[in-house]
Every structure is written in C-alpha cells, then in structure tokens.
mmCIF file of C-alpha atoms and ligand atoms in Angstrom:
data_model
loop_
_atom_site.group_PDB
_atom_site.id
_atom_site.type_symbol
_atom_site.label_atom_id
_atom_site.label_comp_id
_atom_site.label_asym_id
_atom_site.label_seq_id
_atom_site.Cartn_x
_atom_site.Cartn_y
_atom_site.Cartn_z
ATOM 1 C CA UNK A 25 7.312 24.091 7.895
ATOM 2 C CA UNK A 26 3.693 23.626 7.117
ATOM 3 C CA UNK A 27 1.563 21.470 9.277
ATOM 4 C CA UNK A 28 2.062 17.612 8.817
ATOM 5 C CA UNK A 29 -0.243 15.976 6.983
ATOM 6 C CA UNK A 30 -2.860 13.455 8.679
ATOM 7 C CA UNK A 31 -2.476 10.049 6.941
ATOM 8 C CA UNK A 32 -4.018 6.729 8.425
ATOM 9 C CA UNK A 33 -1.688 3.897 6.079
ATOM 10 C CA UNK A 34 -4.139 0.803 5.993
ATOM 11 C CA UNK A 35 -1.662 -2.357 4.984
ATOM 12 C CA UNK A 36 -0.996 -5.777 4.957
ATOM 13 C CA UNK A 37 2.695 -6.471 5.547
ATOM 14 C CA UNK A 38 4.455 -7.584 3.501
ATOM 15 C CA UNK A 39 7.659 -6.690 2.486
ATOM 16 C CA UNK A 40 7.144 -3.693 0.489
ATOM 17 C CA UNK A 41 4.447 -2.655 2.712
ATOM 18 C CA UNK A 42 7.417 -2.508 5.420
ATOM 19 C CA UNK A 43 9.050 -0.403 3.540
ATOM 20 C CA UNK A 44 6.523 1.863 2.934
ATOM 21 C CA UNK A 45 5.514 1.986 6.855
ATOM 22 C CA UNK A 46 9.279 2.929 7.243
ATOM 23 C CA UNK A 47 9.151 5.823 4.496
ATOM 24 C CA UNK A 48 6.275 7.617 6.149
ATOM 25 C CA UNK A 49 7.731 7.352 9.518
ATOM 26 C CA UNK A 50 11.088 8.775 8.652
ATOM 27 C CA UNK A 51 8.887 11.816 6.984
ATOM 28 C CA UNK A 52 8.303 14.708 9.193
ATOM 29 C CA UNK A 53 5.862 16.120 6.521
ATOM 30 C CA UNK A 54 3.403 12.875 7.223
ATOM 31 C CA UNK A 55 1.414 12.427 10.470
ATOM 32 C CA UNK A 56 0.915 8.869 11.064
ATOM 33 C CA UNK A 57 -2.565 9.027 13.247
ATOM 34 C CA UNK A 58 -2.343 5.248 12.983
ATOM 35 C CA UNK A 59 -1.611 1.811 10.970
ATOM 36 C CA UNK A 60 -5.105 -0.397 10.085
ATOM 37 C CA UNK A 61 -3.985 -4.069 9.550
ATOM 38 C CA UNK A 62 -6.090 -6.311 6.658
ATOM 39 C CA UNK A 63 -5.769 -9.391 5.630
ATOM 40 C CA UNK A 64 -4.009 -9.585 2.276
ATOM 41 C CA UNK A 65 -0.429 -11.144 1.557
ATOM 42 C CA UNK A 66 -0.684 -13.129 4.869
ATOM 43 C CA UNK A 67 -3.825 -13.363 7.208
ATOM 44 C CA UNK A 68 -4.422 -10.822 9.715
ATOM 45 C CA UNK A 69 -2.549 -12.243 12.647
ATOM 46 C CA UNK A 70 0.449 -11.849 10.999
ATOM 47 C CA UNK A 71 -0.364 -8.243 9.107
ATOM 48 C CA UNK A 72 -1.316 -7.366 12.434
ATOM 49 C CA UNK A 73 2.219 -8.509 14.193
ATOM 50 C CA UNK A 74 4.412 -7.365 10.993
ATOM 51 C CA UNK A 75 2.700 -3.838 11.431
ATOM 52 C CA UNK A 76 4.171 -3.899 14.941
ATOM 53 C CA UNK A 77 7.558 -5.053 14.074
ATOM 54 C CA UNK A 78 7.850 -2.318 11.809
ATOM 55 C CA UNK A 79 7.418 0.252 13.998
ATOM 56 C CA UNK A 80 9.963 -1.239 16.577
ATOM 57 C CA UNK A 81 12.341 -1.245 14.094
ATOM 58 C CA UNK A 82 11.458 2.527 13.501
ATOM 59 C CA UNK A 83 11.854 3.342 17.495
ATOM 60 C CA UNK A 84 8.437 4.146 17.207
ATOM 61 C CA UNK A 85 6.537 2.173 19.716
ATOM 62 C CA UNK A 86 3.881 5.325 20.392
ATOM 63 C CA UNK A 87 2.189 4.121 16.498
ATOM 64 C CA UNK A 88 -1.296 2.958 17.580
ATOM 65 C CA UNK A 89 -1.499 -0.272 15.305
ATOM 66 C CA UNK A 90 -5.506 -1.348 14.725
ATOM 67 C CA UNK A 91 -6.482 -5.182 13.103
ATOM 68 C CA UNK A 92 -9.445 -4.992 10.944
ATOM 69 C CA UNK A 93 -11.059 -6.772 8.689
ATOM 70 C CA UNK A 94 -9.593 -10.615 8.210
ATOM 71 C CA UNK A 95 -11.212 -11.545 5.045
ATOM 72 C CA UNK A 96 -12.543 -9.938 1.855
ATOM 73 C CA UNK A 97 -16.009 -8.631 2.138
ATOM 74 C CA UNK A 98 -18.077 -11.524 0.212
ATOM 75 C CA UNK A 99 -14.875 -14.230 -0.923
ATOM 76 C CA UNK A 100 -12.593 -16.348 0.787
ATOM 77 C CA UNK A 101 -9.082 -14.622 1.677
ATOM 78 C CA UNK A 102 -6.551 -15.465 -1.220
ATOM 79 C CA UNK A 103 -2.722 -14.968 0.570
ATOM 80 C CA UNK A 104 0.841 -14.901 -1.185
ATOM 81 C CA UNK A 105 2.856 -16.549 0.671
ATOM 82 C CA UNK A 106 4.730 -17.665 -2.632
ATOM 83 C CA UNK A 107 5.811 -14.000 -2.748
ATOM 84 C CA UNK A 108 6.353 -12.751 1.035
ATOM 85 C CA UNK A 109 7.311 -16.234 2.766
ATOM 86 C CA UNK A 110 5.382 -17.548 5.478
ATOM 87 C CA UNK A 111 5.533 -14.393 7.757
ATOM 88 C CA UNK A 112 5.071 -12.272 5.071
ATOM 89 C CA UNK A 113 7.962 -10.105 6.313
ATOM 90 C CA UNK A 114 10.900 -12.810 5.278
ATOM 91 C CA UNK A 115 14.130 -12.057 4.920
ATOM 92 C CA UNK A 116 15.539 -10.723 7.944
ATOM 93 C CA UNK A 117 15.477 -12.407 11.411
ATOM 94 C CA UNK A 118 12.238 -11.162 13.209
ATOM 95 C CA UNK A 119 10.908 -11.004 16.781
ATOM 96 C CA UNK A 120 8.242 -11.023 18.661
ATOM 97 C CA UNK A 121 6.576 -7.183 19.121
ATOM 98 C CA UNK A 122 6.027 -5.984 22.550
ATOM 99 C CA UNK A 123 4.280 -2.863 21.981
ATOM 100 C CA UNK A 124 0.380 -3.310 22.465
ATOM 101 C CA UNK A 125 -2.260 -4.101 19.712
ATOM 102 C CA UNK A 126 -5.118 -1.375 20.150
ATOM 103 C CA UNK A 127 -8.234 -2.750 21.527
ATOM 104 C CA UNK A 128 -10.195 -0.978 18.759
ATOM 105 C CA UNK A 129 -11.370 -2.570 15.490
ATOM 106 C CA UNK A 130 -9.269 -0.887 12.425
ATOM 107 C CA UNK A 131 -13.004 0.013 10.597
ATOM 108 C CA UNK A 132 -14.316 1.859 13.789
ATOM 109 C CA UNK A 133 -10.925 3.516 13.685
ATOM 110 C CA UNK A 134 -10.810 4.863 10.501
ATOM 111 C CA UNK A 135 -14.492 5.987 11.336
ATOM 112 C CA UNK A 136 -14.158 7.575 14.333
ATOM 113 C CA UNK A 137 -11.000 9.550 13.022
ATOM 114 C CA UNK A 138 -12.739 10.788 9.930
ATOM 115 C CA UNK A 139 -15.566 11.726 11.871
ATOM 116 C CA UNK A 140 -13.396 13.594 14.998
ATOM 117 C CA UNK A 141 -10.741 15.571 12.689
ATOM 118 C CA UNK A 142 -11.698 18.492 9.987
ATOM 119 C CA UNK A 143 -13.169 17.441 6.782
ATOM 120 C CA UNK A 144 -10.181 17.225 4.113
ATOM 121 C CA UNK A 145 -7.630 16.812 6.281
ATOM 122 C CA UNK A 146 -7.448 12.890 6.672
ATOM 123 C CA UNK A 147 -5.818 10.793 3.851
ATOM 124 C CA UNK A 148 -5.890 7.206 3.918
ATOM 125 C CA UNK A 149 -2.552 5.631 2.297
ATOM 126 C CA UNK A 150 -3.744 1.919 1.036
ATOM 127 C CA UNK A 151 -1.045 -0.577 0.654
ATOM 128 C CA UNK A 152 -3.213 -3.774 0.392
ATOM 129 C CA UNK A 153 -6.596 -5.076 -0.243
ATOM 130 C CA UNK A 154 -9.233 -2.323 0.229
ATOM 131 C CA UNK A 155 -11.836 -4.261 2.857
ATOM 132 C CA UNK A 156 -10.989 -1.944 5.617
ATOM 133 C CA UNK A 157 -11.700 1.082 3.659
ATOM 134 C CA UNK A 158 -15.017 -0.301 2.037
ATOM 135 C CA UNK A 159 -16.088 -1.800 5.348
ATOM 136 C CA UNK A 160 -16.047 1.453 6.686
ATOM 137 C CA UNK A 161 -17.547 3.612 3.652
ATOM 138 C CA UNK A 162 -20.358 1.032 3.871
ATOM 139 C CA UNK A 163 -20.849 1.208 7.440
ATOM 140 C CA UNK A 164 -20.931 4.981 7.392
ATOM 141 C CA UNK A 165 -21.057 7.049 4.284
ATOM 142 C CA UNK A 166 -20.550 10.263 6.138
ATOM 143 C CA UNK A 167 -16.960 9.739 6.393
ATOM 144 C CA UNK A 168 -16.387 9.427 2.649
ATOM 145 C CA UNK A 169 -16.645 13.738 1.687
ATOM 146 C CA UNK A 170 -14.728 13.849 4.904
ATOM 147 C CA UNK A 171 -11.508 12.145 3.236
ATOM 148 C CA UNK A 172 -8.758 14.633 1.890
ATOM 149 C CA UNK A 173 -7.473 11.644 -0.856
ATOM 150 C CA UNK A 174 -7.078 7.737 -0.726
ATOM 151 C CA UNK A 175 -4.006 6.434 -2.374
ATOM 152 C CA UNK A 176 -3.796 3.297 -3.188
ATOM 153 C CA UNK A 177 -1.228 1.143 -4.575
ATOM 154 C CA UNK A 178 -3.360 -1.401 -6.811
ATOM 155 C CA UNK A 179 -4.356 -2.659 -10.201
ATOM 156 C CA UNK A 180 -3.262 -2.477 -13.221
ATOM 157 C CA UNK A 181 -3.652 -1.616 -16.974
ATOM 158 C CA UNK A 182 -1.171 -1.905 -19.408
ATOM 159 C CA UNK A 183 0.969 -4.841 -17.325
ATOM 160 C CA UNK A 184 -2.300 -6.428 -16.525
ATOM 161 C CA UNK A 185 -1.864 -9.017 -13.600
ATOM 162 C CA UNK A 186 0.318 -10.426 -11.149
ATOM 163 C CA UNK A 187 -1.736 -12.809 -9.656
ATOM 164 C CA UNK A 188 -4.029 -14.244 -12.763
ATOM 165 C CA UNK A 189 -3.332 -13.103 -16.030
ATOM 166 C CA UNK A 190 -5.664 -10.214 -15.418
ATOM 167 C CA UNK A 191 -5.614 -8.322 -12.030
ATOM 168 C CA UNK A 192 -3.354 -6.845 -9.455
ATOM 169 C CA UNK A 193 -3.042 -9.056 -5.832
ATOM 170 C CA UNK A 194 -4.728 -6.163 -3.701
ATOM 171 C CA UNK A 195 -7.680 -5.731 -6.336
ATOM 172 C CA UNK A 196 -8.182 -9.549 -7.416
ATOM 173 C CA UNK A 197 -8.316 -10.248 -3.276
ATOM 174 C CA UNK A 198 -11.589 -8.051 -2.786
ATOM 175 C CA UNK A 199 -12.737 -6.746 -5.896
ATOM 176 C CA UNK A 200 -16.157 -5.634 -4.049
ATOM 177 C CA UNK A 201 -13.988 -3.699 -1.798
ATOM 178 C CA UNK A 202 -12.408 -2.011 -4.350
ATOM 179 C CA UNK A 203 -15.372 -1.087 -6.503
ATOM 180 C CA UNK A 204 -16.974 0.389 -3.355
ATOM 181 C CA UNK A 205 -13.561 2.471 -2.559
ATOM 182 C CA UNK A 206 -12.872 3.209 -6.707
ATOM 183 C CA UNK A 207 -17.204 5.007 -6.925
ATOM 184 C CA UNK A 208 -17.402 6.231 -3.432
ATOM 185 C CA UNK A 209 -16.417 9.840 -4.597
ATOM 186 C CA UNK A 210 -13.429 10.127 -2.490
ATOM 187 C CA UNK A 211 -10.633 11.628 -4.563
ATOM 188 C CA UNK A 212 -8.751 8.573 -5.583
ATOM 189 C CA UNK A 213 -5.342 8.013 -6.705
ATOM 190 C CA UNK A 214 -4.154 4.745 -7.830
ATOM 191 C CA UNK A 215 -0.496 3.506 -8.427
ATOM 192 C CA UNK A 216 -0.561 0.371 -10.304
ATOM 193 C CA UNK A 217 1.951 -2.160 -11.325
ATOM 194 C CA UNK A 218 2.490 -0.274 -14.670
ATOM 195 C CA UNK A 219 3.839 2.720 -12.060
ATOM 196 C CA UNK A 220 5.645 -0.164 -9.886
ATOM 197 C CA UNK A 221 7.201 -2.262 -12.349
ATOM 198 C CA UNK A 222 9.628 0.482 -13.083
ATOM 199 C CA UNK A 223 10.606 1.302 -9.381
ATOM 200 C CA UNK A 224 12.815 -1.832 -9.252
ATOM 201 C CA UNK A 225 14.920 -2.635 -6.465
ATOM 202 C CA UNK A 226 18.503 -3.052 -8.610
ATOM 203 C CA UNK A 227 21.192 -4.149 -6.309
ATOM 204 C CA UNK A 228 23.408 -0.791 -6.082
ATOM 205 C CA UNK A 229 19.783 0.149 -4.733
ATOM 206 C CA UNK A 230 19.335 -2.479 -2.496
ATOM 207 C CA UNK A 231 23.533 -1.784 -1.820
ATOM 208 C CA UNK A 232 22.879 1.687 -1.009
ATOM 209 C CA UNK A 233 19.817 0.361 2.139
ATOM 210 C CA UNK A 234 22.297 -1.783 3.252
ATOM 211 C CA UNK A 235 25.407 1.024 3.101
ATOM 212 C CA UNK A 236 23.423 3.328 5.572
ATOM 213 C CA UNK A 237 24.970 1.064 8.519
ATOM 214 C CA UNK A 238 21.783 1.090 10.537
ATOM 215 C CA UNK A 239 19.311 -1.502 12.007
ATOM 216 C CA UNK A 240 16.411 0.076 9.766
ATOM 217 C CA UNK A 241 18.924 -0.129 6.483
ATOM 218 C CA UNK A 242 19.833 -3.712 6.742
ATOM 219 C CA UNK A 243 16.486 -5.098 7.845
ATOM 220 C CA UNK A 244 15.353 -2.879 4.481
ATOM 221 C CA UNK A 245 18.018 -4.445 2.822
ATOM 222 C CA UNK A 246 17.362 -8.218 4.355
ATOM 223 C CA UNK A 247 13.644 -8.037 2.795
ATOM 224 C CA UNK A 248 14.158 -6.684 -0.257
ATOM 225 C CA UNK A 249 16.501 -9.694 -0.967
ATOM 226 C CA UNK A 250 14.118 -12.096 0.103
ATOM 227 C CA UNK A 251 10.929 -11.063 -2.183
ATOM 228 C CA UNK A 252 13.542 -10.247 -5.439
ATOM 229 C CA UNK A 253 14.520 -13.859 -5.574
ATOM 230 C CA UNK A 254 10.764 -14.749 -6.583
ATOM 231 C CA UNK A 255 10.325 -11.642 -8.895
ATOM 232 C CA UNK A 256 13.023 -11.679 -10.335
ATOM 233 C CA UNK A 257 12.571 -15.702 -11.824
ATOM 234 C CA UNK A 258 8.960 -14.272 -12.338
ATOM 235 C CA UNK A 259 9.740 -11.963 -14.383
ATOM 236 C CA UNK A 260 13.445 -12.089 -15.183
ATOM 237 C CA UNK A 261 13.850 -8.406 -14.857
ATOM 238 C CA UNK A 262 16.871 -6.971 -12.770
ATOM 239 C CA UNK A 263 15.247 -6.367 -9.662
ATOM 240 C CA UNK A 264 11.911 -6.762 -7.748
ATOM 241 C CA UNK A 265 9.556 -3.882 -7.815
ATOM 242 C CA UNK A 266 9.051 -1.765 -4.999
ATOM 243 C CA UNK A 267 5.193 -1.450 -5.325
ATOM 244 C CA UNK A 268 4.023 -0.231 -1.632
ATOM 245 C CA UNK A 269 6.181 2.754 -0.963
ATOM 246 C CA UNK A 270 5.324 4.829 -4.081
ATOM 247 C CA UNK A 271 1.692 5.470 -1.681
ATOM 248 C CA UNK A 272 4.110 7.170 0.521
ATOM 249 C CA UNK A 273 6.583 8.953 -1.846
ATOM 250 C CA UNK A 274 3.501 9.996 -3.856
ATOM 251 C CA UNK A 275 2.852 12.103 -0.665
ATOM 252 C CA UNK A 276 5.715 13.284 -0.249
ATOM 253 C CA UNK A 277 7.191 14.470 -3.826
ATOM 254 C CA UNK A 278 3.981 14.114 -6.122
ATOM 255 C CA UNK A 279 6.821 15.476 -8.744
ATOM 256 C CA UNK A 280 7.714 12.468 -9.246
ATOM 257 C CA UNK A 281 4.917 10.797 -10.471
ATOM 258 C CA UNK A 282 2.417 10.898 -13.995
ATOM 259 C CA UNK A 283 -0.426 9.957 -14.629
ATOM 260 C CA UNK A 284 -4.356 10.601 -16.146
ATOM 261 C CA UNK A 285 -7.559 11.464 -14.660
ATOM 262 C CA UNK A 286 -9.374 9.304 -15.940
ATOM 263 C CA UNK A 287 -12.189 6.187 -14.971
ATOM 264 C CA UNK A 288 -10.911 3.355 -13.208
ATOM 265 C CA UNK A 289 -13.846 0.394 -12.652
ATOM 266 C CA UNK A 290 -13.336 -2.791 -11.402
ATOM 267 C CA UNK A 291 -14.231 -6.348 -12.819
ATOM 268 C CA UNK A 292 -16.538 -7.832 -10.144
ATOM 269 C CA UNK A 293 -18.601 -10.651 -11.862
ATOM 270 C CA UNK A 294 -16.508 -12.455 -14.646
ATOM 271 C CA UNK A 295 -14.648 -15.546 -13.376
ATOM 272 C CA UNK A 296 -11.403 -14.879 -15.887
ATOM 273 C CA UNK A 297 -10.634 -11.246 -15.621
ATOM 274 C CA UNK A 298 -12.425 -11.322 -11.672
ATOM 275 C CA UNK A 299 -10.193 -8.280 -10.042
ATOM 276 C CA UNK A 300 -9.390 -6.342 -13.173
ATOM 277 C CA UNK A 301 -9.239 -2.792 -13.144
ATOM 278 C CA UNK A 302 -10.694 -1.382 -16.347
ATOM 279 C CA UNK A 303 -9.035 1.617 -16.470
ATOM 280 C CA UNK A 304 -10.256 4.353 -19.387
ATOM 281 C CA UNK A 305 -6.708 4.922 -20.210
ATOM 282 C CA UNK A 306 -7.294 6.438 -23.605
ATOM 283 C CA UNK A 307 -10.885 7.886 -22.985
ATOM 284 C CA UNK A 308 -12.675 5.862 -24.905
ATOM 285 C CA UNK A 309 -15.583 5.816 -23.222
ATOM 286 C CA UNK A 310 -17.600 9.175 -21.791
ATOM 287 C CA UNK A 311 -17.917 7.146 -18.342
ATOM 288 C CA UNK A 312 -17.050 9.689 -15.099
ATOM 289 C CA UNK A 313 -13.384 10.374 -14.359
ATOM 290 C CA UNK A 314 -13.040 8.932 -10.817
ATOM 291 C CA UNK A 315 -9.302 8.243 -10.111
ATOM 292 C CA UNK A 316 -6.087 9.431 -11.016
ATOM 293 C CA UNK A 317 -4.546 6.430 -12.494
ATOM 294 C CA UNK A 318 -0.624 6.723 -12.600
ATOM 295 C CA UNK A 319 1.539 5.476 -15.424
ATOM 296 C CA UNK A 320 5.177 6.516 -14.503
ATOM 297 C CA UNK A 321 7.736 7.267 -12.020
ATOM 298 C CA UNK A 322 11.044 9.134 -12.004
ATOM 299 C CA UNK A 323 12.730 5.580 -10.142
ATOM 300 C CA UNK A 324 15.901 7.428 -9.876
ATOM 301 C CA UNK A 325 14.415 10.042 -7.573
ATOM 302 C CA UNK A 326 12.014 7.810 -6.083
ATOM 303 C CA UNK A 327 14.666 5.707 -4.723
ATOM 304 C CA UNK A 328 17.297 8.464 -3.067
ATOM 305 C CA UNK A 329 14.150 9.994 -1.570
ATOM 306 C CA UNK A 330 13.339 6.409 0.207
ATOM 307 C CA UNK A 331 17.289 6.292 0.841
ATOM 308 C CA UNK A 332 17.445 9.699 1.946
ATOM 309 C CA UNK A 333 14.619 9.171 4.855
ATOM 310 C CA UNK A 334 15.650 5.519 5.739
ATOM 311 C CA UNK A 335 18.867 6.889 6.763
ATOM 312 C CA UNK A 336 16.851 9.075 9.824
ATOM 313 C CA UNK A 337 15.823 5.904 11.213
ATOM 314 C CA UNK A 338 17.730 4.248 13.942
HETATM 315 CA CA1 CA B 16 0.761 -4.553 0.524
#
C-alpha cells in the first residue's frame, strides 16, 4: 500500500461530522495527525467534547483532539441546535470523554504541522465553519503553499441555503473565514449541499449502520435518526442528508464524485444573501478558477463505502 495520507479534519460535531470523524478513522489510507474543534453547530465546549466522544467510540483514544477558535472571526457565533439537539451529537446516549484535551490551541496546531511536515503532503478536511483555517492562514501565510488540498463541505449553488434562504450553515457562520480560505490559493475543493442533498440517509441505509451489530454501527445509526426527524419535515424528502462525510469519502474514492473548476466567492457585505457562495457555475464571468465546486455523487457507492469501513470499527 502507498503511504497514508496526512489529513488534519477541522469540525464541529455534529452529527454528520461524527460520522465523518468515524469514516476517516476506519480508513487505513487516511492519517489522522489530529482533530481541530470550532465553534459551529454547538459552541466549542461541546465540539470540543463531541470530538472526543467520537474517537472513544472508535477505540481510538491516541487522536490528539485541539479546541480552537470559539467564535467567527468578526460576528457573533450563530449555533443549530434546532438541527443537532442541545449536544449537538443527539440521538444516542453519550458520556463523558476521558481521554485528554491537548493543551495546544487548534490554530497553532494546524500551523506548526504545516510548517514541521513536507510541503504538499498535509490536507486539511473541513467539516464546519472555516475560522480555524482562516485564523491560521492570517496568522501565517507561509503555511498556505504548504497545504496539499482543503476540502470542505460548505455552500451552496443551485439548492441555495439551509440556514437563510441564501447560504450554507458553515459559510453563513463566518463568511470572512471563508473568503480568506476560498482566495488563499490553497487548492480548494468544496462539497456543497447540491452534492449533499443527494447522499440521503434512507432507512435500509440507516438499517444497514444499525445491521453491522457493533457499538460504532448503532451509535451511527442512533444519530442519524435523531437529525432526519428535523430534515426530513424540512424538507419532506426521504431521508436526511449526510453532508460531512462526503470530505472524507472524497478522499478516499474521488470516483465518486463530479464537479467543475470553476470560481467560488463568497457574499461578505449584503445583509440578505450574507454567507452566499457565488459560485461561477456556468462561467459566466472570466473571474480566476479557485475551487473545485462539486455537483454530484454516486450515493449508492458513497454509502457501502461508509458501511463498508464502519463495520472495522469496534
Ligand atoms: Ca459540521
């Protein structure tokens, strides 16, 4: 087998980000150097403690876990607990983590790892608002032709938003963030909720988590109930998209996935499309390409693959 490849997952757990945590652990073909909490679907305490939890779950109390930032760079932190539940990780019974929080701040983290390993060897998998990543960027700009990729699950274009009419949760939470991220000149990819919306957790899906038998397939199974009962009122489709772990199966089987290189800008001033991404979808524009901006998934594929690797977990 080739070597693994370095990823640092940067998150805000959440359900789906769980899930996604859970994916890249299973996968021998990912080396998880560490998780950076952020403030996002619930503040950072709790990102910080879900992160943890995960990785029990997974066996895999070595994971250093990092908190970061917790709040957006210039706005107040916006949180979904309509969506995850309180803890953010609802759904099945949780506990309290015992393995230690690092004593290092997430941003000096990510630094100090781009800095310390090769150049293009580091990717950073994004699962929730992008203030870590920008924070760092900002702070030192020498680490940004140092990043292999950063793949990010946020935005949207053609299914617009999910938390105003207009933009994706992750983007609309720090817009600056993303803007720095989107034209730092990292290679980007983006998977956005017209990517997500058709990886939908149906229930022989959610029946087939549950079927492995294991702790890691029922608690996958326990939260993908919980958030479905909102999405699927929401948007009265037959299951609840599984947004977070297409970062991780992108990674894995890139196969699976379409999109365009295209240019990808973010609405940072206007008050009713705030958090948009503007993505040049049809090249209408001569503006730079900057991201690869996905538009669909092979679901069917996508989900044995997540099946597949849940069932190495204990
Ligand atoms: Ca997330």
């Amino acid at each position: 087998m080739t070597e693994a490849r370095k990823i640092i997952i940067d998150t805000d757990p959440g359900q789906d980000d769980a899930v996604a945590i859970l994916l890249a652990l299973a996968s021998p073909e990912l080396e998880v150097l560490g998780i950076t909490a952020v403030a996002g679907n619930v503040p950072l305490g709790l990102t910080q403690k879900n992160a943890r939890i995960v990785c029990e779950v997974a066996g895999r109390r070595d994971v250093r876990v990092f908190a970061g930032c917790d709040a957006p760079m210039k706005r107040k932190l916006v949180t979904a607990e309509h969506v995850h539940g309180r803890t953010g990780l609802d759904g099945p019974e949780l506990f309290e983590p015992t393995m230690p929080l690092q004593s290092r701040h997430a941003v000096d983290f990510i630094i100090d790892t781009l800095r310390a390993e090769p150049p293009g060897t580091v990717t950073l998998a994004t699962l929730g608002p992008l203030t870590n990543v920008a924070t760092a960027f900002h702070r030192a700009p020498d680490i940004v032709p140092r990043v292999a990729e950063v793949v990010s699950m946020g935005g949207a274009y053609f299914e617009v938003g999910n938390i105003t009419p207009a933009a994706e949760f992750n983007i609309y939470v720090d817009p600056e963030a993303a803007e720095i991220v989107f034209k730092s000149g990292a290679p980007a990819t983006i998977m956005p909720l017209d990517l997500t919306h058709k990886a939908l957790v149906t229930k022989p899906r959610n029946d087939a988590f549950r079927a492995l038998g294991t702790r890691t397939g029922t608690f996958t199974a326990e939260m993908t109930e919980f958030f479905e009962r909102f999405d699927k009122e929401k948007y009265g489709s037959e299951g609840a998209p599984l947004h977070d772990p297409t970062v991780i199966a992108y990674l894995l089987a890139p196969d699976l996935f379409t999109g365009r290189f295209i240019n990808v800008e973010v609405e940072t001033t206007s008050d009713l499309t705030l958090g948009m991404t503007v993505a040049d979808w049809w090249r209408v524009t001569n503006r730079d390409e900057n991201a690869t901006f996905m538009g669909d998934i092979d679901a069917d594929g996508f989900f044995s693959l997540l099946t597949e690797r849940l069932a190495r977990l204990p």
